[in-house]
Every structure is written in structure tokens, then in C-alpha cells.
mmCIF file of C-alpha atoms and ligand atoms in Angstrom:
data_model
loop_
_atom_site.group_PDB
_atom_site.id
_atom_site.type_symbol
_atom_site.label_atom_id
_atom_site.label_comp_id
_atom_site.label_asym_id
_atom_site.label_seq_id
_atom_site.Cartn_x
_atom_site.Cartn_y
_atom_site.Cartn_z
ATOM 1 C CA MET A 1 4.905 150.762 181.663
ATOM 2 C CA THR A 2 7.058 150.559 178.463
ATOM 3 C CA ASP A 3 9.283 147.587 178.317
ATOM 4 C CA THR A 4 11.964 149.369 175.474
ATOM 5 C CA ALA A 5 13.420 147.763 172.731
ATOM 6 C CA ASP A 6 17.263 147.415 173.597
ATOM 7 C CA ALA A 7 19.513 149.640 171.841
ATOM 8 C CA VAL A 8 22.402 147.426 172.954
ATOM 9 C CA ASP A 9 21.853 144.104 174.133
ATOM 10 C CA ARG A 10 24.113 143.446 177.323
ATOM 11 C CA THR A 11 21.607 140.774 178.617
ATOM 12 C CA PRO A 12 23.789 138.135 179.762
ATOM 13 C CA SER A 13 21.610 134.905 179.050
ATOM 14 C CA ASP A 14 18.010 133.892 178.691
ATOM 15 C CA GLU A 15 17.470 131.961 181.786
ATOM 16 C CA SER A 16 15.586 133.981 184.518
ATOM 17 C CA GLY A 17 17.575 135.028 187.964
ATOM 18 C CA VAL A 18 14.941 136.680 189.326
ATOM 19 C CA GLU A 19 11.057 137.144 188.116
ATOM 20 C CA LEU A 20 8.454 139.127 189.683
ATOM 21 C CA ASP A 21 4.963 138.304 188.282
ATOM 22 C CA GLY A 22 2.079 141.112 188.787
ATOM 23 C CA ILE A 23 3.808 142.046 192.525
ATOM 24 C CA SER A 24 2.144 144.063 194.628
ATOM 25 C CA VAL A 25 2.334 145.132 198.551
ATOM 26 C CA ALA A 26 0.654 147.069 201.014
ATOM 27 C CA PHE A 27 0.681 148.578 204.017
ATOM 28 C CA ASP A 28 -2.254 149.093 206.085
ATOM 29 C CA GLY A 29 -3.980 149.103 203.246
ATOM 30 C CA VAL A 30 -1.812 151.419 201.464
ATOM 31 C CA THR A 31 -0.379 150.424 198.268
ATOM 32 C CA ALA A 32 3.833 150.558 198.058
ATOM 33 C CA LEU A 33 4.038 148.638 194.731
ATOM 34 C CA ASP A 34 1.477 147.833 192.322
ATOM 35 C CA ASP A 35 1.618 144.868 190.016
ATOM 36 C CA ILE A 36 5.198 144.973 189.365
ATOM 37 C CA SER A 37 5.992 142.465 186.808
ATOM 38 C CA LEU A 38 9.731 142.109 185.855
ATOM 39 C CA SER A 39 12.292 139.800 184.118
ATOM 40 C CA VAL A 40 15.892 139.941 185.793
ATOM 41 C CA ALA A 41 18.274 137.603 183.513
ATOM 42 C CA GLU A 42 20.476 135.397 185.176
ATOM 43 C CA GLY A 43 23.984 137.218 185.658
ATOM 44 C CA GLU A 44 21.996 140.590 184.932
ATOM 45 C CA PHE A 45 22.950 144.072 186.477
ATOM 46 C CA PHE A 46 19.647 144.950 186.849
ATOM 47 C CA THR A 47 18.711 148.679 189.038
ATOM 48 C CA LEU A 48 15.717 149.853 190.031
ATOM 49 C CA VAL A 49 15.939 153.670 190.085
ATOM 50 C CA GLY A 50 13.153 156.239 190.675
ATOM 51 C CA PRO A 51 12.594 158.899 193.259
ATOM 52 C CA SER A 52 12.286 158.747 197.623
ATOM 53 C CA GLY A 53 8.906 156.423 198.245
ATOM 54 C CA CYS A 54 8.453 154.570 194.954
ATOM 55 C CA GLY A 55 8.859 151.376 196.006
ATOM 56 C CA LYS A 56 12.779 150.303 195.509
ATOM 57 C CA THR A 57 13.525 149.565 198.717
ATOM 58 C CA THR A 58 9.895 147.665 199.176
ATOM 59 C CA THR A 59 10.484 145.716 195.311
ATOM 60 C CA LEU A 60 14.058 144.215 196.991
ATOM 61 C CA ARG A 61 12.840 143.565 200.129
ATOM 62 C CA ALA A 62 10.469 141.204 198.577
ATOM 63 C CA ILE A 63 12.320 139.650 196.737
ATOM 64 C CA ALA A 64 14.428 138.745 199.818
ATOM 65 C CA GLY A 65 11.539 137.635 201.716
ATOM 66 C CA PHE A 66 11.419 140.396 203.959
ATOM 67 C CA GLU A 67 7.909 141.448 202.591
ATOM 68 C CA PRO A 68 5.430 138.888 202.050
ATOM 69 C CA PRO A 69 3.487 140.729 198.461
ATOM 70 C CA THR A 70 -0.324 140.721 199.464
ATOM 71 C CA GLU A 71 -0.432 139.434 195.483
ATOM 72 C CA GLY A 72 2.139 137.934 193.005
ATOM 73 C CA THR A 73 4.308 135.192 192.701
ATOM 74 C CA ILE A 74 8.659 135.697 192.861
ATOM 75 C CA ARG A 75 10.347 133.106 191.436
ATOM 76 C CA ILE A 76 14.628 132.534 191.755
ATOM 77 C CA GLY A 77 16.267 130.534 189.576
ATOM 78 C CA GLY A 78 13.098 129.296 187.767
ATOM 79 C CA ARG A 79 11.557 128.272 191.671
ATOM 80 C CA SER A 80 8.443 130.224 193.524
ATOM 81 C CA VAL A 81 10.158 131.210 196.495
ATOM 82 C CA GLU A 82 6.747 131.683 198.660
ATOM 83 C CA GLY A 83 7.033 130.356 201.949
ATOM 84 C CA VAL A 84 10.625 129.986 201.973
ATOM 85 C CA PRO A 85 12.162 132.505 204.508
ATOM 86 C CA PRO A 86 14.522 134.649 203.524
ATOM 87 C CA GLU A 87 17.711 132.779 204.931
ATOM 88 C CA GLU A 88 17.020 129.837 202.903
ATOM 89 C CA ARG A 89 16.474 132.121 199.443
ATOM 90 C CA ASP A 90 19.988 131.787 198.336
ATOM 91 C CA ILE A 91 20.589 135.548 198.311
ATOM 92 C CA GLY A 92 23.600 138.046 199.466
ATOM 93 C CA ILE A 93 22.195 141.550 200.820
ATOM 94 C CA VAL A 94 24.307 144.638 200.977
ATOM 95 C CA PHE A 95 22.375 147.731 203.184
ATOM 96 C CA GLN A 96 23.351 151.518 202.769
ATOM 97 C CA ASN A 97 24.465 151.594 206.455
ATOM 98 C CA TYR A 98 27.010 149.041 206.320
ATOM 99 C CA ALA A 99 25.363 146.769 209.497
ATOM 100 C CA LEU A 100 28.697 145.440 210.188
ATOM 101 C CA PHE A 101 29.113 143.395 213.316
ATOM 102 C CA PRO A 102 31.392 145.503 215.327
ATOM 103 C CA ASN A 103 32.082 143.024 218.081
ATOM 104 C CA MET A 104 33.402 140.716 215.086
ATOM 105 C CA THR A 105 36.901 141.231 212.909
ATOM 106 C CA VAL A 106 36.543 141.854 209.174
ATOM 107 C CA ARG A 107 37.743 138.087 208.576
ATOM 108 C CA GLU A 108 34.908 137.208 211.756
ATOM 109 C CA ASN A 109 31.984 139.271 209.536
ATOM 110 C CA VAL A 110 32.933 137.638 206.185
ATOM 111 C CA GLY A 111 32.868 134.823 207.411
ATOM 112 C CA TYR A 112 29.506 135.165 209.478
ATOM 113 C CA GLY A 113 27.447 133.864 206.643
ATOM 114 C CA LEU A 114 29.909 130.727 206.036
ATOM 115 C CA ARG A 115 28.682 129.448 209.815
ATOM 116 C CA PHE A 116 25.243 128.694 208.137
ATOM 117 C CA ARG A 117 26.179 127.492 204.664
ATOM 118 C CA ASP A 118 29.232 125.732 203.292
ATOM 119 C CA SER A 119 31.477 127.796 201.712
ATOM 120 C CA PRO A 120 31.165 126.798 197.446
ATOM 121 C CA GLY A 121 33.434 124.322 196.286
ATOM 122 C CA ASP A 122 35.334 122.359 198.881
ATOM 123 C CA GLN A 123 37.448 125.560 200.147
ATOM 124 C CA SER A 124 37.932 125.879 203.523
ATOM 125 C CA PRO A 125 36.680 128.493 205.648
ATOM 126 C CA ALA A 126 39.531 130.198 206.157
ATOM 127 C CA ALA A 127 40.520 130.255 202.190
ATOM 128 C CA ARG A 128 36.901 131.380 201.838
ATOM 129 C CA ILE A 129 37.467 134.396 203.647
ATOM 130 C CA ASP A 130 40.649 135.363 202.480
ATOM 131 C CA GLU A 131 39.297 134.654 198.611
ATOM 132 C CA LEU A 132 36.798 137.380 199.111
ATOM 133 C CA LEU A 133 38.887 140.041 200.748
ATOM 134 C CA ASP A 134 40.954 139.647 198.174
ATOM 135 C CA LEU A 135 38.195 140.475 195.895
ATOM 136 C CA VAL A 136 36.706 143.186 196.893
ATOM 137 C CA ASP A 137 40.763 144.493 197.295
ATOM 138 C CA MET A 138 41.140 144.244 201.552
ATOM 139 C CA GLU A 139 43.856 141.626 201.906
ATOM 140 C CA GLY A 140 45.800 141.975 204.836
ATOM 141 C CA MET A 141 42.602 143.472 206.955
ATOM 142 C CA GLY A 142 40.979 141.030 208.101
ATOM 143 C CA ASP A 143 42.349 141.443 211.564
ATOM 144 C CA ARG A 144 41.028 144.791 212.355
ATOM 145 C CA ASP A 145 37.685 145.479 213.513
ATOM 146 C CA PRO A 146 35.079 147.577 211.433
ATOM 147 C CA THR A 147 35.468 150.461 213.327
ATOM 148 C CA GLU A 148 38.946 151.441 212.005
ATOM 149 C CA LEU A 149 37.735 151.235 208.901
ATOM 150 C CA SER A 150 36.441 153.934 206.283
ATOM 151 C CA GLY A 151 32.672 154.137 205.264
ATOM 152 C CA GLY A 152 34.269 152.443 201.448
ATOM 153 C CA GLN A 153 36.465 149.904 203.173
ATOM 154 C CA GLN A 154 33.107 149.243 205.597
ATOM 155 C CA GLN A 155 31.010 148.842 202.566
ATOM 156 C CA ARG A 156 33.626 146.583 201.021
ATOM 157 C CA VAL A 157 33.897 143.999 203.818
ATOM 158 C CA ALA A 158 29.962 143.984 203.835
ATOM 159 C CA LEU A 159 30.239 143.286 199.768
ATOM 160 C CA ALA A 160 32.336 140.350 201.060
ATOM 161 C CA ARG A 161 30.228 138.969 203.573
ATOM 162 C CA ALA A 162 27.349 139.028 201.429
ATOM 163 C CA LEU A 163 29.277 137.121 198.625
ATOM 164 C CA ALA A 164 31.028 134.615 200.811
ATOM 165 C CA PRO A 165 28.398 131.803 200.850
ATOM 166 C CA GLY A 166 28.186 132.272 197.290
ATOM 167 C CA PRO A 167 24.219 133.161 196.559
ATOM 168 C CA GLU A 168 22.708 132.666 193.074
ATOM 169 C CA VAL A 169 21.342 136.695 193.752
ATOM 170 C CA LEU A 170 22.813 139.450 195.281
ATOM 171 C CA LEU A 171 20.243 142.471 196.035
ATOM 172 C CA LEU A 172 22.236 146.170 197.272
ATOM 173 C CA ASP A 173 20.320 148.361 198.489
ATOM 174 C CA GLU A 174 22.108 151.833 198.337
ATOM 175 C CA PRO A 175 25.059 150.791 198.935
ATOM 176 C CA LEU A 176 26.814 153.730 198.343
ATOM 177 C CA SER A 177 24.592 156.171 199.327
ATOM 178 C CA ALA A 178 26.103 157.035 202.434
ATOM 179 C CA LEU A 179 29.510 157.780 200.518
ATOM 180 C CA ASP A 180 30.864 161.125 199.597
ATOM 181 C CA ALA A 181 30.638 161.333 195.724
ATOM 182 C CA GLN A 182 33.992 160.839 194.519
ATOM 183 C CA LEU A 183 34.542 157.434 196.750
ATOM 184 C CA ARG A 184 30.455 156.767 195.481
ATOM 185 C CA GLU A 185 32.197 157.269 191.676
ATOM 186 C CA ARG A 186 35.097 155.023 192.623
ATOM 187 C CA LEU A 187 33.397 152.311 194.237
ATOM 188 C CA ARG A 188 30.162 152.317 191.735
ATOM 189 C CA VAL A 189 32.961 150.542 189.414
ATOM 190 C CA THR A 190 34.428 148.267 192.055
ATOM 191 C CA VAL A 191 31.035 146.562 192.541
ATOM 192 C CA ARG A 192 30.511 146.274 188.945
ATOM 193 C CA ASP A 193 33.559 144.818 187.885
ATOM 194 C CA ILE A 194 32.791 142.054 190.489
ATOM 195 C CA GLN A 195 29.811 141.429 189.654
ATOM 196 C CA GLN A 196 31.201 140.935 186.433
ATOM 197 C CA GLU A 197 34.111 138.735 187.558
ATOM 198 C CA LEU A 198 31.559 136.617 189.342
ATOM 199 C CA GLY A 199 28.694 136.957 186.792
ATOM 200 C CA ILE A 200 26.471 136.541 189.704
ATOM 201 C CA THR A 201 22.817 138.134 188.804
ATOM 202 C CA THR A 202 22.113 141.449 190.685
ATOM 203 C CA VAL A 203 19.654 143.756 191.370
ATOM 204 C CA TYR A 204 20.743 146.998 192.712
ATOM 205 C CA VAL A 205 18.416 150.019 193.903
ATOM 206 C CA THR A 206 19.803 153.557 193.826
ATOM 207 C CA HIS A 207 17.611 156.835 193.908
ATOM 208 C CA ASP A 208 21.007 158.160 191.820
ATOM 209 C CA GLN A 209 20.147 158.476 187.800
ATOM 210 C CA ALA A 210 23.463 158.608 187.153
ATOM 211 C CA GLU A 211 24.770 155.867 189.213
ATOM 212 C CA ALA A 212 21.767 153.743 187.793
ATOM 213 C CA LEU A 213 23.176 154.351 183.946
ATOM 214 C CA ALA A 214 26.451 153.923 185.031
ATOM 215 C CA ILE A 215 26.886 150.495 185.855
ATOM 216 C CA SER A 216 23.373 148.507 185.143
ATOM 217 C CA ASP A 217 22.761 146.148 182.129
ATOM 218 C CA ARG A 218 19.482 147.636 181.959
ATOM 219 C CA VAL A 219 17.333 150.071 184.239
ATOM 220 C CA ALA A 220 13.723 149.696 185.935
ATOM 221 C CA VAL A 221 12.656 153.394 186.323
ATOM 222 C CA MET A 222 9.854 153.544 188.923
ATOM 223 C CA SER A 223 7.278 156.185 190.388
ATOM 224 C CA ASP A 224 4.723 156.051 192.895
ATOM 225 C CA GLY A 225 4.680 151.991 193.029
ATOM 226 C CA ARG A 226 4.397 151.275 189.579
ATOM 227 C CA LEU A 227 7.159 150.137 187.025
ATOM 228 C CA GLU A 228 7.439 153.316 184.360
ATOM 229 C CA GLN A 229 10.025 152.012 182.067
ATOM 230 C CA VAL A 230 12.377 148.994 181.571
ATOM 231 C CA GLY A 231 15.652 148.636 179.293
ATOM 232 C CA THR A 232 19.153 149.696 178.882
ATOM 233 C CA PRO A 233 20.840 152.715 180.148
ATOM 234 C CA GLU A 234 21.026 154.144 176.270
ATOM 235 C CA ALA A 235 17.443 153.076 175.332
ATOM 236 C CA ILE A 236 16.262 154.776 178.777
ATOM 237 C CA TYR A 237 17.963 157.825 178.251
ATOM 238 C CA ARG A 238 17.792 157.989 174.543
ATOM 239 C CA GLU A 239 13.758 156.867 174.306
ATOM 240 C CA PRO A 240 12.522 158.060 177.172
ATOM 241 C CA ALA A 241 8.513 156.429 177.677
ATOM 242 C CA SER A 242 6.747 158.695 179.634
ATOM 243 C CA ARG A 243 6.910 162.079 180.420
ATOM 244 C CA PHE A 244 7.853 160.910 184.333
ATOM 245 C CA VAL A 245 10.914 158.976 182.611
ATOM 246 C CA ALA A 246 12.293 161.977 180.526
ATOM 247 C CA THR A 247 12.731 164.659 183.449
ATOM 248 C CA PHE A 248 14.103 162.107 186.134
ATOM 249 C CA ILE A 249 16.696 160.800 183.598
ATOM 250 C CA GLY A 250 19.421 163.319 183.637
ATOM 251 C CA ASP A 251 18.179 167.037 181.685
ATOM 252 C CA ASN A 252 16.085 167.466 179.143
ATOM 253 C CA ASN A 253 13.954 169.989 177.298
ATOM 254 C CA LEU A 254 9.766 169.620 176.826
ATOM 255 C CA PHE A 255 7.784 170.830 174.290
ATOM 256 C CA GLU A 256 3.800 170.417 174.141
ATOM 257 C CA GLY A 257 2.106 170.808 170.923
ATOM 258 C CA THR A 258 0.258 169.727 168.979
ATOM 259 C CA VAL A 259 0.918 167.298 165.434
ATOM 260 C CA THR A 260 -0.549 169.516 162.190
ATOM 261 C CA ASP A 261 1.177 167.568 159.656
ATOM 262 C CA THR A 262 1.680 163.641 158.951
ATOM 263 C CA ALA A 263 3.833 164.151 155.314
ATOM 264 C CA PRO A 264 6.237 165.174 156.579
ATOM 265 C CA PRO A 265 5.433 165.031 160.259
ATOM 266 C CA ARG A 266 5.695 167.960 161.952
ATOM 267 C CA ALA A 267 4.281 169.255 165.507
ATOM 268 C CA THR A 268 3.402 173.027 166.243
ATOM 269 C CA ILE A 269 4.361 174.379 169.376
ATOM 270 C CA ASP A 270 3.293 177.653 170.276
ATOM 271 C CA GLY A 271 3.033 178.744 166.683
ATOM 272 C CA GLN A 272 7.007 177.291 165.758
ATOM 273 C CA PRO A 273 6.970 174.214 163.602
ATOM 274 C CA PHE A 274 9.048 171.588 164.692
ATOM 275 C CA LEU A 275 9.694 168.216 161.928
ATOM 276 C CA LEU A 276 9.633 165.126 163.653
ATOM 277 C CA PRO A 277 11.909 161.701 163.002
ATOM 278 C CA ALA A 278 10.876 160.611 159.530
ATOM 279 C CA GLY A 279 8.335 157.754 159.680
ATOM 280 C CA SER A 280 7.109 158.958 163.566
ATOM 281 C CA GLU A 281 3.096 157.353 163.796
ATOM 282 C CA VAL A 282 1.384 160.386 164.663
ATOM 283 C CA SER A 283 -1.998 161.668 163.897
ATOM 284 C CA ALA A 284 -2.994 165.705 162.994
ATOM 285 C CA GLY A 285 -4.314 167.022 165.662
ATOM 286 C CA GLU A 286 -3.191 164.653 168.172
ATOM 287 C CA SER A 287 -1.425 166.484 171.477
ATOM 288 C CA VAL A 288 2.059 165.590 172.007
ATOM 289 C CA THR A 289 5.221 166.618 174.461
ATOM 290 C CA LEU A 290 8.454 166.670 172.751
ATOM 291 C CA THR A 291 11.733 166.061 174.631
ATOM 292 C CA VAL A 292 15.687 167.395 173.100
ATOM 293 C CA ARG A 293 18.043 166.522 175.894
ATOM 294 C CA PRO A 294 20.513 169.817 176.353
ATOM 295 C CA GLU A 295 23.382 168.132 174.304
ATOM 296 C CA ALA A 296 21.352 167.675 171.020
ATOM 297 C CA ILE A 297 20.491 171.599 171.185
ATOM 298 C CA GLU A 298 23.014 173.626 168.733
ATOM 299 C CA LEU A 299 23.658 177.143 168.527
ATOM 300 C CA GLY A 300 22.624 178.225 164.670
ATOM 301 C CA ASP A 301 20.052 176.810 162.537
ATOM 302 C CA GLY A 302 18.658 173.350 162.229
ATOM 303 C CA ASP A 303 15.339 171.666 161.076
ATOM 304 C CA ALA A 304 13.524 173.792 164.090
ATOM 305 C CA THR A 305 15.164 177.241 164.710
ATOM 306 C CA LEU A 306 14.530 178.887 167.867
ATOM 307 C CA THR A 307 15.490 182.318 168.852
ATOM 308 C CA VAL A 308 16.176 182.765 172.289
ATOM 309 C CA THR A 309 17.577 185.013 175.393
ATOM 310 C CA VAL A 310 20.853 183.729 177.276
ATOM 311 C CA ASP A 311 19.531 183.811 180.821
ATOM 312 C CA ASN A 312 22.105 182.477 182.487
ATOM 313 C CA VAL A 313 25.544 180.802 181.688
ATOM 314 C CA GLU A 314 27.017 178.044 183.747
ATOM 315 C CA PHE A 315 30.366 176.890 183.085
ATOM 316 C CA LEU A 316 30.642 172.909 183.888
ATOM 317 C CA GLY A 317 34.881 172.760 182.831
ATOM 318 C CA ASP A 318 33.585 170.571 179.772
ATOM 319 C CA ALA A 319 31.549 171.980 178.180
ATOM 320 C CA TYR A 320 28.746 175.387 178.910
ATOM 321 C CA ARG A 321 25.129 175.294 180.307
ATOM 322 C CA LEU A 322 23.153 178.000 178.988
ATOM 323 C CA HIS A 323 19.716 178.812 180.599
ATOM 324 C CA CYS A 324 17.529 180.162 177.502
ATOM 325 C CA ASP A 325 14.087 182.303 176.760
ATOM 326 C CA TRP A 326 12.111 181.295 174.283
ATOM 327 C CA GLN A 327 8.466 182.987 174.742
ATOM 328 C CA GLY A 328 8.447 182.697 178.415
ATOM 329 C CA GLN A 329 9.732 179.269 178.257
ATOM 330 C CA SER A 330 13.221 177.844 179.667
ATOM 331 C CA ILE A 331 15.378 175.672 177.448
ATOM 332 C CA LEU A 332 18.333 174.390 178.726
ATOM 333 C CA VAL A 333 21.247 173.930 176.106
ATOM 334 C CA LYS A 334 24.806 171.980 177.121
ATOM 335 C CA THR A 335 27.404 173.592 174.445
ATOM 336 C CA SER A 336 31.388 173.917 173.849
ATOM 337 C CA ALA A 337 30.307 177.489 172.278
ATOM 338 C CA TRP A 338 30.614 180.155 174.172
ATOM 339 C CA THR A 339 28.187 182.945 174.485
ATOM 340 C CA GLN A 340 27.288 185.517 177.361
ATOM 341 C CA THR A 341 24.174 186.652 179.580
ATOM 342 C CA ASP A 342 21.837 188.477 177.496
ATOM 343 C CA ASP A 343 23.056 187.843 174.105
ATOM 344 C CA ALA A 344 19.989 187.162 171.646
ATOM 345 C CA VAL A 345 20.849 183.499 169.554
ATOM 346 C CA GLU A 346 19.164 181.121 167.059
ATOM 347 C CA LEU A 347 18.768 177.402 168.743
ATOM 348 C CA GLY A 348 18.786 174.815 166.104
ATOM 349 C CA ILE A 349 16.912 171.700 166.529
ATOM 350 C CA ASP A 350 17.571 168.395 164.315
ATOM 351 C CA ARG A 351 14.608 166.838 163.894
ATOM 352 C CA ASP A 352 16.243 163.062 164.349
ATOM 353 C CA ASP A 353 17.061 164.262 168.004
ATOM 354 C CA VAL A 354 13.427 164.755 168.750
ATOM 355 C CA ARG A 355 11.748 162.396 171.263
ATOM 356 C CA ILE A 356 7.605 162.212 171.275
ATOM 357 C CA ILE A 357 5.491 161.246 174.072
ATOM 358 C CA LEU A 358 1.874 161.137 173.640
ATOM 359 C CA ASP A 359 0.088 162.891 175.743
ATOM 360 C CA SER A 360 -1.371 159.281 176.781
ATOM 361 C CA ASP A 361 1.742 158.281 178.144
HETATM 362 P P1 ATP B 1 13.894 155.851 199.600
HETATM 363 O O1 ATP B 1 14.786 156.022 198.599
HETATM 364 O O2 ATP B 1 12.929 156.981 199.946
HETATM 365 O O3 ATP B 1 14.109 154.721 200.208
HETATM 366 P P2 ATP B 1 11.900 153.497 198.011
HETATM 367 O O4 ATP B 1 11.645 154.307 196.934
HETATM 368 O O5 ATP B 1 13.305 152.565 198.427
HETATM 369 O O6 ATP B 1 12.338 155.717 199.146
HETATM 370 P P3 ATP B 1 9.950 152.513 200.077
HETATM 371 O O7 ATP B 1 10.907 152.620 200.821
HETATM 372 O O8 ATP B 1 9.867 151.084 199.172
HETATM 373 O O9 ATP B 1 10.295 153.827 198.996
HETATM 374 O O10 ATP B 1 8.454 153.095 200.387
HETATM 375 C C1 ATP B 1 7.779 152.879 199.499
HETATM 376 C C2 ATP B 1 6.463 153.389 200.210
HETATM 377 O O11 ATP B 1 6.015 152.380 201.218
HETATM 378 C C3 ATP B 1 6.505 154.541 200.753
HETATM 379 O O12 ATP B 1 5.479 155.300 200.529
HETATM 380 C C4 ATP B 1 6.723 153.850 202.430
HETATM 381 O O13 ATP B 1 6.237 155.087 202.768
HETATM 382 C C5 ATP B 1 6.159 152.997 202.113
HETATM 383 N N1 ATP B 1 6.489 152.172 203.322
HETATM 384 C C6 ATP B 1 7.779 151.392 203.369
HETATM 385 N N2 ATP B 1 8.282 150.639 204.021
HETATM 386 C C7 ATP B 1 6.832 150.918 205.219
HETATM 387 C C8 ATP B 1 6.130 150.237 206.234
HETATM 388 N N3 ATP B 1 7.187 148.799 206.819
HETATM 389 N N4 ATP B 1 5.036 150.699 206.835
HETATM 390 C C9 ATP B 1 4.539 151.154 206.176
HETATM 391 N N5 ATP B 1 4.579 151.833 204.871
HETATM 392 C C10 ATP B 1 5.519 151.648 204.469
#
């Protein structure tokens, strides 16, 4: 696992909000989480992303106290929570499926958490509920039943209910995945705005890599119960540390070959030389995978020039996506230049747009 140097430092604090130290979880002897260590700073929006079954929910459930780790330590606010039941962990949770109480009004749902905990400050419960409904843009809807709300409104209420007692940490498990695409994009901005306004330490789970990149301070990419890479969205996208991250996060082109020169650094892929970024630390004879994002490839000459045939052209609105064939390998290009199917074109790749993944990564 690589903890990528932050391309943009947006970590709000050095204080630890949530810390996982060597966490493993097994179900009936089958490992679901394998030695997970990560640190979420106080006030940080931290997202766990990865394919189905990689262990995102199990990680969140371990933090919440629903899944006791078989190994390792979890700290919230610097204190170990071993043996502390979920209701005493000072966390608020929002699940995918709303989980509102159907027999309670919106106000009663939001106020539910205040039955067991005092409102923050000296606020009355009623004032706290009003404040929360205002925060999630649901003022005036307090007397409705959950059945009278849209999916997006129900999730706003679920968020208000989780935040009502003023928890130290907010845990969100795929809170938007039951909503349609447009609403999901709007509501993710709302969630981010509210998190920023409150400055609450947040751990967010999603399988949607675009959502993870859009709203997080930092992202942890998970695969098969392990962390693949932790970093800012920019670092994860621009400097993927493994083949898995390079292909799971966004579209990418992968070229497998061998380093043939070190000054200037160069790799040869199927007989075609690719110049590597100056200063690349590679050794001649080393097997490498080069990655190049579709939007970094230009039509025309470059440090490496590939002659390809255009198999397919998709119009995306803001660009064209070309599916090209280069010596039997498919290459994806995102460009504003117009071409048509069966055209033979030159693709230029700038050495600074090449990322190197050593085949041991
Ligand atoms: P999804 O996006 O599908 O929710 P996930 O990344 O959240 O997936 P988890 O739900 O954490 O993944 O599951 C991780 C692994 O642990 C999977 O292989 C899953 O089948 C297994 N698992 C999770 N909960 C249990 C359980 N209660 N009993 C047995 N196995 C479980």
C-alpha cells in the first residue's frame, strides 16, 4: 500500500479523528479486512472506495462498533474504543436505505437521537431539531411522515438525525446509491457543504469512484480487504500506485514493456520507444506498466507517436471518445478533435503524461 504524497494539502488538522491500526476482520475464518491501518484527521472528509466485496462496509462497521476486529486497535479522538458499544462511541451513522422510523414524523425522527443524549450546548431539543432541519434544507417539513418524502428528502432527514446529538464522527455508508444519478450529484454537494460547515470528521463509503473524487479531502482505494492507496483525489487520479488503482479510478491506457535506457529514461513497448518522465527511477531490463490517461493523448506527434486505426467514435457532448487499435491493443483517447471510424491517425504521448507502475506494485 502506498500513502501518496498529497498533491494538494487539504487535510484540515494534524489531530487524529479516527485511527485504524492493523485492523483485521474475519468471518468464519475468511478474511474480510487484512491489516488495515489509516488515520483520518479531525475535520477531514475521508472516503473508502472500491468494488463490491472489498471490505468498505466492514471497515465502517468496525469503526462504528458493530464488527469487533479480530486484530488491531481503533481510536476515536485519540482514545481506544475497544469494548466500547456503538451507542457510546460518539458517532452518527447514515445508511444507504434511509432507515427512518416509518411510524414517526420527520421531527420525531430527527429528535430520536436526542432521547439518549443532550443537545449540544444548552439548546432545547425543539430548537436543535429546527436547527438541523434548517441545515439540511427541510425546514417546514417536520410534521410530515417519511412516506410523504422523496428518497433525497429521506436521506436529508437521515443525515439530520445522525447529526442531531453533535457526534464527533460521521459515518456514511453509500448514502446516495439508492437515488437517481442527477439527484445523487446534487446531494453529494449538499453532504460536502454540510460537512464543511460543521467541520465534522467524516468517513464515507462508496463504490462510485467519481463520487469519491468529487467530494473527499482524501480517498482510500480498497481491494480484496486491503488498502491499495491513500491520497488526495488528485494524487490518486494522477499518480496511481498500482495497476488496480490505475484502472479502477477513471479510464486509463496501460502499456506493458521493458525499460531499455536510463539516460534518458525510456521503455520499449512492442518495439515502440516511450520516453519516460525525466528523473524516473528505473533500471534497464525492468518490467514496467506505463499508464496514460485518455485525455492526455493528443492527435499528432508527441514524445512517442503511435499510428492507430480509429475503431469507434463516441460523442460525449464536451468531447469525443475514440476507441483506437494499435498493433492489436486498444487505446482510448478523449479529444475535442473530430475523426471518423476507420481513419488512420497519429497519436502523440508527451513523456510527462506517462506514469510508471513497476510490475511488483
Ligand atoms: P459492497 O459494496 O457490496 O457493500 P463492501 O466493499 O462494502 O461491498 P463488505 O460488505 O465489507 O464489502 O464485505 C467484505 C467481505 O466480507 C465480502 O467478501 C463479504 O462477503 C464478507 N462479509 C461481509 N459481512 C459478512 C458477514 N456478516 N458474514 C460473512 N461474510 C461477510
